[in-house]
Amino acid sequence: MIHEKIEIRDGEFQAELSTYIVDNTVEPDKIRPLVLVCPGGGYVMTSPKEGEPIALQMNSFGIHACVLNYSCAPAEFPTALNQVAKSVKLIRENAKKWHVDPSKIIVLGFSAGGHLATSFGVFWNKEFLLRELNLKPEQIEPNGLVLCYPVITSGEHAHTGSFENLLGDRKDDTNWRELVSLEKQVDGTMPKAFIWHTYEDGAVPVENALLLANAMRKAKVPFALHIFEEGGHGLGLGTEETGQVVEEVQPWIKMAGDWILKNSFEKN
């Protein structure tokens, strides 16, 4: 395994990208998908249980992974978004070295990290991001998203703390809150997504996933949506390893892995 820690800097803020690149011991030239994992934590921290354990599970399916511990408060939008973009650029630049399939770079996020992953999914080709980073869209295009109990809306069903941390002094500005209410930003250039949530989630209501899925449907962007009846928020793998054992949700990681491996991610 290639396991490195790489600094991803945006202005005064520094993120850390940890690589979990699978060795090609049997097939030296085999290329594999890569999942970029964005842990949750309400934009105040990044949760370790939603980082390395997820990367190692993806490795067990034959999928490369990286974990991005992005900058949180006092860093504000779009700092973490810029760090995701720079990470995807770095991964695509190293695709040959790391045996990554450049057409299968997937961004996976939990909770607020799900908001970050979705933000990248809707903003990756927008002028404000490309201009600030001096990038071309093909350098950072995400091929798919995996969204785990994601924060999506700043409206009625918002996880208020996430938006307060993300926007800082701009948290009450209607225009900024509208911009980061992601169900309102979906268009046909968003990549397809695998989304899961639980009906019982009391911190980030299931309406977040439903609002996103409805917006994607209207924009004709394919998605797989799985709503599990049992389980609260922040489940990770739903196992003892990630702190809360909820057997009903445990299949999600294999389902997501199969979705990545079996999907072509070609544009419709």
PDB file of C-alpha atoms in Angstrom, residues 22 30 32-33 35 53-64 108 237 250-261:
ATOM      1  CA  VAL A  22      -3.770  -0.669  -3.053  1.00  0.00           C
ATOM      2  CA  LYS A  30      -4.433  -2.966 -13.143  1.00  0.00           C
ATOM      3  CA  ARG A  32      -8.778   0.858 -10.026  1.00  0.00           C
ATOM      4  CA  PRO A  33     -11.416   3.378  -8.975  1.00  0.00           C
ATOM      5  CA  VAL A  35     -12.778   7.095  -3.453  1.00  0.00           C
ATOM      6  CA  PRO A  53     -12.201   2.664   8.562  1.00  0.00           C
ATOM      7  CA  ILE A  54     -14.036   3.611   5.378  1.00  0.00           C
ATOM      8  CA  ALA A  55     -10.833   3.761   3.336  1.00  0.00           C
ATOM      9  CA  LEU A  56      -9.776   0.300   4.516  1.00  0.00           C
ATOM     10  CA  GLN A  57     -13.176  -1.170   3.665  1.00  0.00           C
ATOM     11  CA  MET A  58     -12.921   0.287   0.172  1.00  0.00           C
ATOM     12  CA  ASN A  59      -9.421  -1.204  -0.126  1.00  0.00           C
ATOM     13  CA  SER A  60     -10.887  -4.615   0.739  1.00  0.00           C
ATOM     14  CA  PHE A  61     -13.109  -4.300  -2.361  1.00  0.00           C
ATOM     15  CA  GLY A  62     -10.099  -3.476  -4.536  1.00  0.00           C
ATOM     16  CA  ILE A  63     -10.790   0.262  -4.577  1.00  0.00           C
ATOM     17  CA  HIS A  64      -8.126   2.873  -3.859  1.00  0.00           C
ATOM     18  CA  LEU A 108     -17.667  10.187  -0.625  1.00  0.00           C
ATOM     19  CA  LEU A 237     -20.119   1.584   9.126  1.00  0.00           C
ATOM     20  CA  GLN A 250     -24.229  -2.376   7.711  1.00  0.00           C
ATOM     21  CA  PRO A 251     -24.758  -3.500   4.079  1.00  0.00           C
ATOM     22  CA  TRP A 252     -24.408   0.069   2.779  1.00  0.00           C
ATOM     23  CA  ILE A 253     -20.614  -0.067   2.361  1.00  0.00           C
ATOM     24  CA  LYS A 254     -20.715  -3.222   0.200  1.00  0.00           C
ATOM     25  CA  MET A 255     -23.652  -1.798  -1.761  1.00  0.00           C
ATOM     26  CA  ALA A 256     -21.685   1.385  -2.423  1.00  0.00           C
ATOM     27  CA  GLY A 257     -18.577  -0.580  -3.367  1.00  0.00           C
ATOM     28  CA  ASP A 258     -20.549  -2.669  -5.855  1.00  0.00           C
ATOM     29  CA  TRP A 259     -22.137   0.491  -7.266  1.00  0.00           C
ATOM     30  CA  ILE A 260     -18.675   1.957  -7.873  1.00  0.00           C
ATOM     31  CA  LEU A 261     -17.184  -1.195  -9.367  1.00  0.00           C
TER      32      LEU A 261
END
